[in-house]
Amino acid sequence: MKTKPLSQDPGSKRYAYRVNKEENRKELKHVKIDENSVAQKNGKLDLPKKKFYRQRAHSNPFSDHQLDYPASPDEMDWSKLYPHFYDQETGKMAKQVTIADIGCGFGGLMVDLSPEFPDELILGMEIRVQVTNYVEDRIIALRSNHAKEEGYQNINVLRGNAMKFLPNFFHKGQLSKMFFCFPDPHFKQRKHKARIITNTLLSEYAYVLKEGGVVYTITDVEDLHHWMVKHLEEHPLFERLSESWENEDKCVSIMRNATEEGKKVERKRGDKFVACFRRVQTPEII
Amino acid sequence: MSSYPLQCSVSNSDGTLLFLVVKSTILAFKQQKGEFEQAGRWTDTLFETDSQQDGVKKLKSNKGEAVKKADSPAVGSAFSLQIRNLTLTPDESKLIACADSDKSVLVFEIDYNNPECLKLVKRQPFPKRPNAIAIGDDGDTIAIADKFGDVHQMSISGQVLASGEESQPILGHVSMLTDIIMAKDSAGHRFVITSDRDEHIKISHYPQCFIVDKWLFGHKQFISSMCCPSWNSSLLFSAGGDDSIYAWDWKKGTQLSQFNYSGLIKPYLTNAHLAAERFQNDEKDVIEYAVSKVVSSSNAHCVAFFVEATKCIVLLDVCPETGSLTLMEIIEFPSNVVSLSEANDEFIVTLDTHSSGNGRLVEFVTREADTGLFKVNIPKCQTFEKALAAALKNENQVGSNATDLYPLYNTISLKKHGEHYS
């Protein structure tokens, strides 16, 4: 990937911070962090500070970004993202990614899901470069600080455009849960195709979700909530889960409380709208 | 001064009726006793009234009205081709075309006995420009793949939808769609195959388009054209910005073979293939080229393709069992190839004579029965050229302005350069 000046002012604090973190990231991103390697260094890694990763909140999903993505799911090297689940002897992954957080933002949901689903691999996808860097640094720090109990080995993040390239990463029926937390509302009607939930994209989500898999949505924008519910309800491969199901599901409560956006809405005492849908059985082909 | 090239052609299966597009006009020719005569002409008058605004990119306001973008000359595909995607219905009773002027699909009834054989019976505008169309096996359903990535369907015989009632897309990509095929497997299940500007070929069930069957992965660049041969329903050929033609078994989802054409096309590349200034290296020698069109022969086990802005078409032999591709012949022409179509083992090639200054506008490449090889059918070309010259007598001549010809060479503009960093 081409590197660009991270800041206009090389003398700035942000610039220095980003350069330092970038070196750290290069070194640690794909390394198997375990107790021994941490013990040698004998230091606790600081969690990254959000103020150094500021970026505008929106990204155009139709642009030709410089993205890294595999040509097909078979060509994806997951061992670099989840080294603890890679079997050196067989050269294979012990687990596949089954939970995806689409537009994971600063990664709060994944961090809380990680201990709840220790045997499942969780992947966050985020389109904004700096935000992805923040999540990477956060995971590096968490892995390092929890090396003793091998914590946070089952989460990682990818910079990517899920609306375009989701099928490049996942096989048919690979996922059991997909999260869409506080997506970009794209208020203007002309921008509605840029929304992450559309009837045509739902067919692609239904492809990567296994039958019985769940789509989780949460937003503080009521209009967007109604939009997502309408499109999911209209789609023949999804059915809405009841409120009582929502109240009992642990992911729903984590989603309500864990994400950065969720916390922000909490502070502002705003509303949060949740809707969950099950991927139903594929009907007989006519 | 030479005539504006014909940018698109289609012929009926026995070759007696030929339709061609020059700018915003469709010309029909009938072949009788070896002679061609003009059998019809239709001009998109909407385009004429619109042409003053040509070259100015338009934006849509939130109320849906067209707003001219101030002082910004249009780039790339904003210069429109006017009429594209000529397609005959399977029973050859109707001609379908797409008009860029109002982003509509046109349906013509073909009346073989009337001296004006083209009768416009339906004009259905769409919200986004149709880029490719395919006709379903019922002969009445058309699937329309648009520039915005959505596929709409429309019934040929149905009523025209008013501008308020928009049809819902049946499937979509988050990428510009470049081609669409409606296909059927041996069990009678129907599918829609769509290709896009990212490297994707998606296969969806039809009419249950919400069920994605599979993706065909392997292209590294945009896809511009696909075709399924009639002699093997599981084969699919695709091409675009990659320097190979791909052969697939689309039912199994496997790639059968690739034919790399980068070596054989080298002698045909010119300065026109140098990349744009902003994508150049220090030596200024970056070349970019792409396949514009790949078509299969109706009976012969062969596919033909051409690379944009070159003076040849390439014919490949296909092994019908394994799908492997081998070079059969390269057929050269005096000018750049603009379009390629096929009917009953005859390839119709239209040329940009502006690039050479003279020569024929249309060449027919027919298969010789004894050798099985394809040759330019010179007597047919000459007879046709006479009829064409008479028909084009009053057509606008192309000026010296190169931008006039730009819309003929815009396949390469689909190439992605990853310009947006963050």
XYZ file of C-alpha atoms in Angstrom:
708
model
C 0.000 0.000 0.000
C 1.230 3.462 -0.885
C 1.948 5.632 2.107
C 0.890 9.218 2.191
C 1.913 11.930 4.622
C -0.167 11.259 7.703
C -0.431 14.865 8.625
C 0.241 18.161 6.922
C 2.656 19.126 9.646
C 5.504 16.706 10.349
C 6.290 18.612 13.508
C 2.896 17.937 15.042
C 2.230 15.678 17.967
C -0.304 13.728 15.946
C 2.258 13.084 13.225
C 4.829 11.800 15.669
C 2.243 9.661 17.424
C 1.024 8.132 14.188
C 4.538 7.349 12.958
C 5.418 5.708 16.224
C 2.242 3.654 16.254
C 2.668 2.692 12.634
C 6.089 1.187 13.342
C 4.679 -0.610 16.328
C 1.804 -1.900 14.231
C 4.063 -3.163 11.454
C 6.034 -5.100 14.003
C 3.192 -6.504 16.050
C 0.229 -6.793 13.699
C 0.836 -10.317 12.531
C 2.940 -11.603 15.421
C 1.760 -14.258 17.798
C 1.755 -12.372 21.062
C 2.160 -14.736 23.971
C 3.275 -14.544 27.568
C 6.957 -15.154 26.824
C 7.335 -12.434 24.249
C 5.624 -9.953 26.547
C 7.644 -11.036 29.569
C 10.885 -10.289 27.720
C 9.826 -6.743 27.030
C 8.341 -6.475 30.473
C 6.165 -3.508 29.729
C 2.493 -2.730 29.503
C 1.355 -1.262 26.207
C -0.777 1.836 26.486
C -4.148 1.698 24.796
C -4.269 4.032 21.782
C -5.724 7.515 22.194
C -8.630 8.328 19.910
C -7.683 11.982 19.481
C -4.733 10.986 17.316
C -6.896 9.026 14.910
C -9.421 11.682 13.962
C -10.920 11.317 10.520
C -14.085 12.637 8.944
C -17.017 10.425 9.797
C -18.117 9.532 6.292
C -16.602 7.621 3.449
C -17.984 7.205 -0.045
C -18.598 3.495 -0.597
C -18.647 3.968 -4.380
C -15.113 5.414 -4.653
C -12.150 3.456 -5.936
C -10.274 3.243 -2.671
C -6.891 1.636 -2.376
C -8.011 -1.557 -0.786
C -6.439 -4.898 -0.067
C -8.777 -7.786 -0.515
C -8.312 -11.397 -1.561
C -9.281 -12.457 -5.096
C -11.521 -15.104 -3.505
C -12.272 -16.458 0.002
C -9.872 -19.352 -0.631
C -7.024 -16.915 -1.078
C -7.568 -15.108 2.230
C -4.748 -15.632 4.695
C -6.441 -15.591 8.079
C -3.376 -16.857 9.952
C -1.956 -13.343 10.092
C -5.075 -11.977 11.740
C -5.600 -14.810 14.218
C -2.154 -16.379 14.769
C -3.327 -18.235 17.893
C -5.838 -20.193 15.831
C -3.327 -21.193 13.183
C -1.955 -24.701 13.321
C 1.699 -24.572 12.277
C 1.839 -28.312 11.636
C -1.125 -28.687 9.330
C -0.847 -25.172 7.946
C -4.552 -24.705 8.490
C -6.772 -22.495 10.574
C -8.434 -24.223 13.514
C -11.430 -21.909 13.210
C -13.165 -19.798 10.614
C -14.551 -16.320 11.129
C -18.225 -16.681 12.060
C -19.067 -13.242 13.431
C -18.684 -10.064 11.395
C -19.080 -6.491 12.604
C -19.706 -4.445 9.462
C -18.521 -0.898 9.953
C -16.991 -1.734 13.318
C -15.897 1.845 14.015
C -13.581 2.029 17.019
C -14.078 -1.650 17.795
C -15.953 -1.413 21.096
C -18.429 -4.134 20.184
C -15.724 -6.638 19.247
C -13.794 -5.965 22.422
C -16.873 -6.828 24.486
C -17.903 -9.777 22.322
C -14.432 -11.330 22.478
C -14.665 -12.861 26.000
C -18.297 -13.859 25.419
C -17.430 -15.967 22.356
C -13.937 -17.315 23.086
C -14.308 -20.120 20.552
C -15.489 -18.008 17.660
C -13.472 -15.725 15.444
C -14.811 -12.192 15.171
C -13.880 -9.836 12.347
C -14.510 -6.112 12.201
C -14.608 -4.373 8.832
C -14.103 -0.638 8.637
C -13.653 1.580 5.595
C -11.876 4.528 7.265
C -8.095 4.145 7.401
C -7.366 5.980 10.634
C -10.217 4.291 12.466
C -8.953 0.898 11.304
C -5.491 1.818 12.547
C -6.946 2.723 15.929
C -8.681 -0.662 16.217
C -5.500 -2.473 15.190
C -3.488 -0.621 17.830
C -6.189 -1.283 20.378
C -6.145 -5.009 19.653
C -2.339 -5.132 19.729
C -2.356 -3.457 23.134
C -5.142 -5.673 24.477
C -3.461 -8.855 23.261
C -0.187 -7.806 24.757
C -1.678 -6.780 28.095
C -3.734 -9.974 28.314
C -1.062 -12.305 26.995
C -1.162 -14.406 30.144
C -4.718 -15.575 29.622
C -4.410 -15.390 25.796
C -7.106 -12.770 25.690
C -8.445 -10.998 22.610
C -6.857 -13.476 20.217
C -10.209 -14.091 18.533
C -10.853 -10.560 17.273
C -9.286 -8.540 14.526
C -10.051 -5.812 12.043
C -9.702 -5.313 8.296
C -9.814 -2.135 6.321
C -12.270 -2.762 3.541
C -15.475 -1.964 1.694
C -17.946 -4.604 2.852
C -20.599 -3.380 0.454
C -18.409 -4.288 -2.495
C -16.108 -7.039 -1.345
C -17.821 -9.085 1.387
C -18.049 -12.204 -0.850
C -14.284 -11.995 -1.451
C -13.743 -12.765 2.227
C -16.459 -15.236 3.212
C -17.759 -18.495 1.788
C -21.439 -19.248 1.330
C -23.072 -19.739 4.733
C -19.886 -19.048 6.691
C -21.218 -16.445 9.114
C -23.566 -16.953 12.045
C -23.886 -13.310 13.109
C -23.573 -9.995 11.312
C -23.673 -6.679 13.155
C -24.633 -3.322 11.651
C -24.159 -0.846 14.479
C -24.905 2.840 14.010
C -24.388 2.835 10.240
C -23.991 6.040 8.257
C -27.598 7.279 7.855
C -27.137 8.886 4.403
C -30.110 11.168 4.955
C -30.497 12.460 1.412
C -32.809 10.375 -0.683
C -30.354 10.349 -3.560
C -27.785 8.728 -1.290
C -30.009 5.864 -0.189
C -28.178 3.349 -2.334
C -25.110 4.113 -0.231
C -26.885 2.744 2.838
C -25.510 -0.502 4.160
C -28.945 -2.174 4.222
C -30.633 -2.242 0.810
C -32.771 -4.981 -0.697
C -30.072 -5.853 -3.226
C -27.241 -5.983 -0.665
C -29.347 -8.098 1.696
C -29.192 -10.906 -0.875
C -25.410 -10.840 -0.531
C -25.584 -10.828 3.265
C -28.008 -13.770 3.054
C -25.425 -15.574 0.913
C -22.614 -15.324 3.478
C -24.942 -16.001 6.441
C -25.805 -19.579 7.331
C -29.448 -20.542 7.687
C -30.495 -19.539 11.186
C -27.810 -16.850 11.305
C -28.747 -13.443 12.701
C -28.480 -9.882 11.403
C -28.261 -7.326 14.237
C -29.057 -3.670 13.567
C -28.961 -0.703 15.923
C -29.228 2.999 15.191
C -30.157 6.245 16.888
C -31.760 7.582 13.688
C -35.411 6.592 13.703
C -35.878 7.046 9.940
C -32.945 4.762 9.242
C -34.322 2.204 11.686
C -37.622 2.111 9.802
C -35.750 1.873 6.517
C -33.673 -1.094 7.698
C -36.701 -2.856 9.176
C -38.716 -2.295 6.011
C -36.030 -3.708 3.736
C -35.231 -6.668 5.961
C -38.932 -7.479 6.347
C -39.466 -7.284 2.609
C -36.566 -9.602 1.897
C -37.730 -13.221 1.513
C -34.644 -14.630 3.266
C -35.034 -12.728 6.556
C -37.630 -12.757 9.302
C -37.783 -10.424 12.278
C -36.981 -11.724 15.742
C -39.326 -10.809 18.570
C -38.747 -8.235 21.250
C -38.582 -10.951 23.882
C -35.844 -12.676 21.867
C -33.986 -9.361 21.738
C -34.302 -8.916 25.486
C -32.799 -12.323 26.166
C -29.983 -12.194 23.650
C -26.655 -11.237 25.185
C -25.378 -9.731 21.946
C -28.254 -7.255 21.931
C -27.373 -5.976 25.376
C -23.691 -5.732 24.463
C -24.635 -3.908 21.264
C -26.811 -1.467 23.193
C -24.082 -0.625 25.671
C -20.665 -1.435 24.279
C -20.177 0.509 21.122
C -18.691 3.984 21.177
C -21.665 5.336 19.274
C -23.980 3.605 21.731
C -22.207 5.247 24.647
C -22.373 8.610 22.957
C -26.108 8.264 22.460
C -26.381 7.216 26.117
C -24.571 10.355 27.235
C -26.864 12.470 25.109
C -29.853 10.510 26.407
C -30.888 9.710 22.848
C -33.025 6.822 21.660
C -31.562 3.579 20.399
C -33.524 1.450 17.955
C -32.743 -2.251 17.733
C -33.976 -4.773 15.162
C -32.747 -8.331 14.696
C -33.535 -10.692 11.857
C -32.995 -14.390 11.321
C -31.733 -15.760 8.013
C -34.466 -18.250 7.142
C -34.045 -21.438 5.180
C -33.451 -20.939 1.475
C -36.701 -21.833 -0.297
C -36.842 -24.473 -2.981
C -35.451 -23.232 -6.296
C -38.160 -22.886 -8.898
C -13.654 13.905 -43.885
C -14.917 10.451 -43.285
C -18.200 9.187 -41.994
C -18.904 8.721 -38.334
C -18.337 5.050 -37.439
C -21.201 2.685 -36.811
C -20.995 1.990 -33.113
C -23.158 -1.096 -32.825
C -24.642 -3.825 -35.036
C -26.956 -6.821 -34.906
C -28.168 -9.198 -37.579
C -30.940 -11.760 -37.697
C -29.905 -15.407 -37.732
C -30.023 -15.932 -41.516
C -28.285 -12.648 -42.202
C -31.089 -11.139 -44.291
C -31.736 -8.251 -41.939
C -29.064 -6.044 -40.449
C -29.385 -3.200 -37.958
C -26.662 -0.653 -37.326
C -26.316 2.438 -35.167
C -24.721 5.672 -36.270
C -24.824 8.267 -33.482
C -28.498 8.557 -32.558
C -29.881 6.812 -35.651
C -30.721 3.162 -36.171
C -30.424 2.001 -39.780
C -32.025 -1.211 -41.034
C -30.888 -3.051 -44.160
C -32.529 -5.902 -45.995
C -30.663 -8.380 -48.153
C -32.478 -9.614 -51.214
C -30.955 -11.595 -54.070
C -27.495 -10.691 -52.884
C -28.197 -6.952 -52.865
C -28.679 -4.815 -49.768
C -31.184 -2.019 -49.525
C -32.144 0.298 -46.739
C -35.259 -1.015 -45.044
C -35.772 1.467 -42.272
C -34.369 4.345 -40.281
C -35.205 5.691 -36.870
C -33.620 8.724 -35.234
C -33.821 9.549 -31.563
C -35.254 13.057 -31.713
C -34.913 13.451 -27.948
C -31.204 13.431 -28.478
C -31.365 16.201 -31.093
C -33.135 18.575 -28.736
C -30.751 17.646 -25.974
C -27.584 18.090 -27.942
C -27.037 21.747 -27.097
C -26.317 20.674 -23.571
C -23.969 17.937 -24.653
C -20.662 17.977 -22.930
C -22.013 19.502 -19.766
C -22.281 17.192 -16.824
C -25.668 17.319 -15.226
C -26.518 16.803 -11.599
C -29.836 15.873 -10.164
C -31.241 18.118 -7.482
C -32.938 16.636 -4.449
C -36.262 17.282 -6.122
C -35.123 15.149 -9.055
C -34.646 17.967 -11.555
C -31.608 18.103 -13.784
C -29.191 20.843 -12.819
C -26.249 21.777 -14.980
C -22.974 21.499 -13.168
C -21.333 24.864 -13.564
C -18.298 25.167 -15.794
C -17.306 21.548 -15.681
C -16.871 19.872 -19.025
C -17.966 16.281 -19.006
C -15.323 13.615 -18.790
C -15.365 9.948 -19.650
C -18.667 8.336 -20.345
C -20.594 11.582 -19.921
C -20.149 11.879 -23.680
C -22.817 9.414 -24.479
C -22.945 6.832 -27.185
C -26.590 7.786 -27.779
C -27.869 4.330 -28.744
C -26.463 1.022 -27.567
C -27.232 -2.647 -26.925
C -29.076 -3.552 -30.116
C -30.693 -6.928 -29.433
C -33.216 -9.004 -31.357
C -35.871 -11.000 -29.532
C -35.495 -14.773 -30.030
C -38.384 -14.831 -32.538
C -36.814 -11.852 -34.363
C -40.082 -9.943 -34.330
C -38.781 -7.088 -32.208
C -35.630 -5.053 -31.863
C -34.573 -3.794 -28.440
C -32.175 -0.891 -27.963
C -31.133 1.529 -25.225
C -31.152 5.289 -25.714
C -28.787 7.332 -23.601
C -30.715 10.559 -24.154
C -33.421 9.719 -21.616
C -31.859 6.498 -20.246
C -34.633 4.479 -21.781
C -35.160 1.049 -23.261
C -36.679 1.144 -26.755
C -38.830 -1.594 -28.256
C -39.342 -1.670 -32.027
C -41.706 -3.887 -33.939
C -40.129 -5.156 -37.125
C -42.537 -5.168 -40.033
C -40.777 -6.978 -42.828
C -43.238 -5.885 -45.498
C -43.342 -2.206 -44.682
C -40.738 -0.021 -46.424
C -40.099 1.548 -42.993
C -39.617 -1.645 -41.026
C -38.929 -0.074 -37.607
C -41.916 0.969 -35.555
C -41.287 2.248 -32.037
C -43.889 0.604 -29.806
C -42.468 1.243 -26.348
C -40.091 3.658 -24.697
C -39.449 2.997 -21.011
C -37.144 5.419 -19.190
C -35.117 4.194 -16.212
C -33.606 6.159 -13.339
C -30.050 5.214 -14.317
C -28.487 4.595 -17.692
C -28.967 1.015 -18.943
C -25.549 -0.452 -19.705
C -26.489 -3.936 -20.874
C -29.635 -5.937 -21.488
C -30.575 -9.602 -21.737
C -33.781 -11.215 -22.923
C -35.278 -14.083 -20.932
C -36.262 -17.436 -22.359
C -39.927 -16.410 -22.528
C -38.981 -13.829 -25.144
C -40.846 -11.124 -23.232
C -38.817 -10.368 -20.098
C -35.813 -8.093 -20.394
C -33.278 -7.724 -17.621
C -31.586 -4.331 -17.674
C -28.232 -3.819 -15.972
C -27.562 -0.159 -15.209
C -24.605 2.080 -14.623
C -25.419 2.361 -10.932
C -25.195 -1.389 -10.326
C -28.867 -2.348 -10.279
C -30.726 -4.816 -12.460
C -34.328 -4.017 -13.344
C -36.704 -6.165 -15.277
C -39.328 -5.130 -17.746
C -41.896 -6.864 -19.885
C -41.673 -6.067 -23.593
C -45.432 -6.209 -23.991
C -46.298 -4.494 -20.684
C -47.430 -0.939 -20.075
C -44.951 1.908 -19.778
C -44.387 2.867 -16.156
C -44.963 6.525 -15.407
C -42.048 8.509 -14.038
C -43.434 8.389 -10.514
C -43.768 4.621 -10.228
C -40.225 3.350 -10.251
C -39.545 -0.328 -10.635
C -37.610 -1.989 -7.807
C -34.308 -3.587 -8.769
C -34.344 -7.397 -8.799
C -30.688 -7.569 -7.823
C -27.695 -5.297 -7.611
C -23.988 -4.764 -7.166
C -22.294 -1.805 -5.473
C -20.407 -1.224 -8.724
C -21.146 -0.249 -12.300
C -22.612 -3.207 -14.192
C -20.975 -3.964 -17.507
C -22.783 -7.009 -18.885
C -25.707 -9.326 -18.179
C -26.729 -12.784 -19.419
C -29.895 -14.781 -18.746
C -29.058 -18.477 -18.766
C -30.623 -21.834 -18.034
C -29.161 -25.068 -16.688
C -30.001 -28.610 -17.805
C -32.570 -28.968 -15.000
C -34.435 -25.989 -16.407
C -33.425 -23.619 -13.590
C -32.908 -20.077 -14.755
C -30.113 -17.717 -13.727
C -28.989 -14.144 -14.202
C -25.253 -13.639 -14.649
C -23.963 -10.106 -14.060
C -20.472 -8.631 -14.330
C -19.186 -5.402 -12.848
C -16.412 -2.851 -12.799
C -14.916 -4.472 -9.751
C -13.764 -7.958 -10.613
C -17.043 -9.704 -9.878
C -19.204 -12.078 -11.873
C -22.315 -12.849 -9.816
C -24.762 -15.643 -10.585
C -28.249 -15.237 -9.100
C -31.273 -17.456 -9.445
C -34.156 -16.271 -11.581
C -36.903 -15.376 -10.826
C -35.726 -15.823 -7.205
C -33.044 -13.190 -7.708
C -32.703 -12.720 -3.940
C -30.896 -16.071 -3.836
C -27.299 -15.660 -4.932
C -25.992 -18.916 -6.357
C -22.303 -18.086 -6.507
C -19.590 -15.707 -7.575
C -16.952 -16.516 -10.190
C -13.661 -15.281 -8.783
C -10.502 -14.871 -10.785
C -10.512 -11.583 -12.629
C -7.977 -9.080 -11.338
C -9.412 -6.161 -13.318
C -12.792 -4.910 -14.403
C -14.922 -7.101 -16.656
C -16.319 -5.500 -19.813
C -17.961 -8.353 -21.689
C -19.254 -11.908 -21.243
C -20.844 -14.496 -23.512
C -22.362 -17.981 -23.258
C -22.072 -20.122 -26.400
C -25.257 -21.780 -27.650
C -23.409 -25.076 -28.238
C -22.454 -25.636 -24.597
C -24.798 -24.122 -22.054
C -22.412 -24.448 -19.101
C -19.574 -22.506 -20.724
C -19.045 -18.810 -20.065
C -16.347 -16.549 -21.480
C -15.413 -13.245 -19.899
C -12.882 -10.509 -20.563
C -12.066 -6.906 -19.736
C -9.058 -5.150 -18.241
C -7.119 -8.386 -17.649
C -4.710 -9.520 -20.346
C -6.453 -12.897 -20.538
C -9.763 -14.239 -21.784
C -11.327 -16.451 -19.093
C -13.338 -19.615 -19.732
C -15.626 -20.865 -16.963
C -17.994 -23.689 -16.183
C -20.493 -21.320 -14.603
C -22.743 -24.126 -13.355
C -19.948 -25.734 -11.348
C -18.350 -22.394 -10.570
C -14.922 -23.446 -11.816
C -12.450 -21.662 -14.017
C -11.604 -23.886 -16.989
C -8.849 -21.942 -18.668
C -7.313 -18.595 -19.453
C -5.944 -17.393 -22.748
C -3.274 -14.735 -22.347
C -3.292 -12.386 -25.312
C -0.719 -9.837 -24.136
C 1.990 -11.135 -26.483
C -0.079 -11.383 -29.622
C -1.688 -7.965 -29.182
C 1.625 -6.126 -28.707
C 2.205 -5.409 -32.448
C -1.243 -3.797 -32.617
C -0.813 -1.383 -29.734
C -0.213 2.273 -30.522
C 0.301 5.566 -28.739
C -3.450 5.549 -28.152
C -2.807 2.892 -25.519
C -0.468 5.027 -23.436
C -2.036 5.660 -20.062
C -3.355 9.092 -19.199
C -0.838 11.624 -17.924
C -1.779 11.306 -14.265
C -1.290 7.528 -14.303
C 2.064 7.671 -16.106
C 5.460 6.758 -14.705
C 8.665 8.759 -15.138
C 9.538 6.996 -18.410
C 6.044 7.754 -19.775
C 5.711 4.213 -21.077
C 2.783 2.818 -19.086
C 0.350 1.229 -21.515
C -3.216 0.309 -20.723
C -5.512 -1.766 -22.864
C -8.674 -3.783 -22.452
C -10.929 -6.160 -24.301
C -14.084 -4.361 -25.435
C -16.121 -7.328 -26.515
C -16.042 -11.091 -26.553
C -18.626 -13.020 -28.623
C -19.063 -16.682 -29.407
C -19.865 -18.249 -32.740
C -23.322 -19.817 -33.152
C -22.192 -23.219 -34.403
C -18.408 -23.267 -34.732
C -16.565 -23.893 -31.466
C -14.953 -20.536 -31.486
C -14.944 -17.160 -29.709
C -13.859 -13.820 -31.107
C -12.726 -10.731 -29.243
C -11.085 -7.396 -29.892
C -8.942 -5.078 -27.850
C -10.082 -1.484 -27.787
C -8.439 0.786 -30.386
C -6.698 -1.994 -32.313
C -7.050 -2.948 -35.974
C -7.766 -6.634 -35.555
C -10.086 -9.237 -34.124
C -8.736 -12.423 -32.562
C -10.444 -15.776 -33.014
C -9.908 -18.549 -30.496
C -10.624 -22.209 -30.868
C -12.577 -23.630 -27.933
C -12.343 -27.271 -26.917
C -16.025 -27.938 -26.145
C -15.179 -30.575 -23.512
C -12.413 -28.898 -21.526
C -13.084 -25.262 -22.390
C -9.418 -24.712 -23.222
C -8.676 -21.840 -25.594
C -6.119 -21.824 -28.397
C -5.334 -19.223 -31.037
C -7.109 -19.839 -34.320
C -6.508 -16.682 -36.336
C -5.986 -12.956 -36.164
C -7.918 -11.003 -38.761
C -6.529 -7.560 -39.533
C -8.396 -4.519 -40.823
C -7.258 -1.170 -42.222
C -8.804 0.767 -39.287
C -9.642 0.405 -35.620
C -12.396 -2.003 -34.693
C -15.343 -0.292 -33.002
C -17.858 -3.085 -32.531
C -18.226 -6.810 -33.007
C -21.333 -8.956 -33.277
C -22.144 -12.404 -34.558
C -24.962 -14.218 -36.349
C -24.888 -17.732 -37.749
C -21.082 -18.034 -37.777
C -20.594 -14.647 -39.361
C -18.854 -11.864 -37.474
C -19.899 -8.304 -38.230
C -17.118 -5.832 -37.537
C -17.591 -2.081 -37.694
C -14.568 0.126 -38.193
C -13.485 3.643 -37.328
C -12.260 4.791 -40.725
C -11.345 8.096 -39.137
C -8.242 6.389 -37.744
C -7.001 5.537 -41.258
C -8.823 8.012 -43.484
C -10.459 5.539 -45.813
C -11.773 2.021 -46.186
C -15.028 0.292 -45.440
C -17.157 0.968 -42.394
C -18.429 -2.591 -42.032
C -16.658 -5.882 -42.637
C -18.277 -9.298 -42.702
C -16.090 -12.169 -41.577
C -17.537 -15.500 -42.672
C -16.525 -19.072 -42.098
C -15.322 -20.994 -45.120
C -17.086 -24.320 -45.270
C -14.109 -26.346 -46.525
C -11.312 -24.999 -44.311
C -13.382 -23.970 -41.305
C -11.350 -20.758 -41.252
C -12.815 -17.274 -41.058
C -12.177 -14.827 -43.902
C -13.372 -11.347 -44.771
C -16.206 -11.809 -47.270
C -15.092 -9.123 -49.702
C -17.979 -9.344 -52.227
C -20.518 -9.009 -49.413
C -18.628 -6.098 -47.850
C -18.537 -4.286 -51.190
C -22.236 -4.740 -51.909
C -23.136 -3.638 -48.440
C -20.893 -0.587 -48.543
C -22.808 0.687 -51.576
C -26.134 0.474 -49.779
C -24.597 2.004 -46.671
C -23.082 4.923 -48.600
C -26.502 5.710 -50.053
C -28.079 5.588 -46.612
C -25.395 7.758 -45.017
C -25.367 10.380 -47.744
C -27.139 12.943 -45.624
C -25.672 11.891 -42.284
C -23.464 14.312 -40.389
C -19.830 13.862 -41.198
C -17.393 13.521 -38.397
C -15.285 16.604 -37.852
C -11.617 16.753 -37.048
C -12.451 17.062 -33.387
C -11.120 13.951 -31.665
C -13.572 14.240 -28.812
C -16.298 13.407 -31.322
C -14.874 9.915 -31.406
C -14.131 9.635 -27.730
C -17.265 7.664 -26.837
C -16.058 4.855 -29.064
C -12.983 4.319 -26.927
C -14.090 4.427 -23.329
C -13.750 0.810 -22.183
C -10.336 1.520 -20.685
C -11.818 4.298 -18.576
C -13.374 1.539 -16.441
C -9.914 0.735 -15.118
C -9.500 1.466 -11.439
C -6.451 3.333 -10.254
C -7.180 3.412 -6.545
C -7.108 7.168 -6.463
C -8.862 7.612 -3.152
C -6.614 6.938 -0.219
C -8.727 7.428 2.845
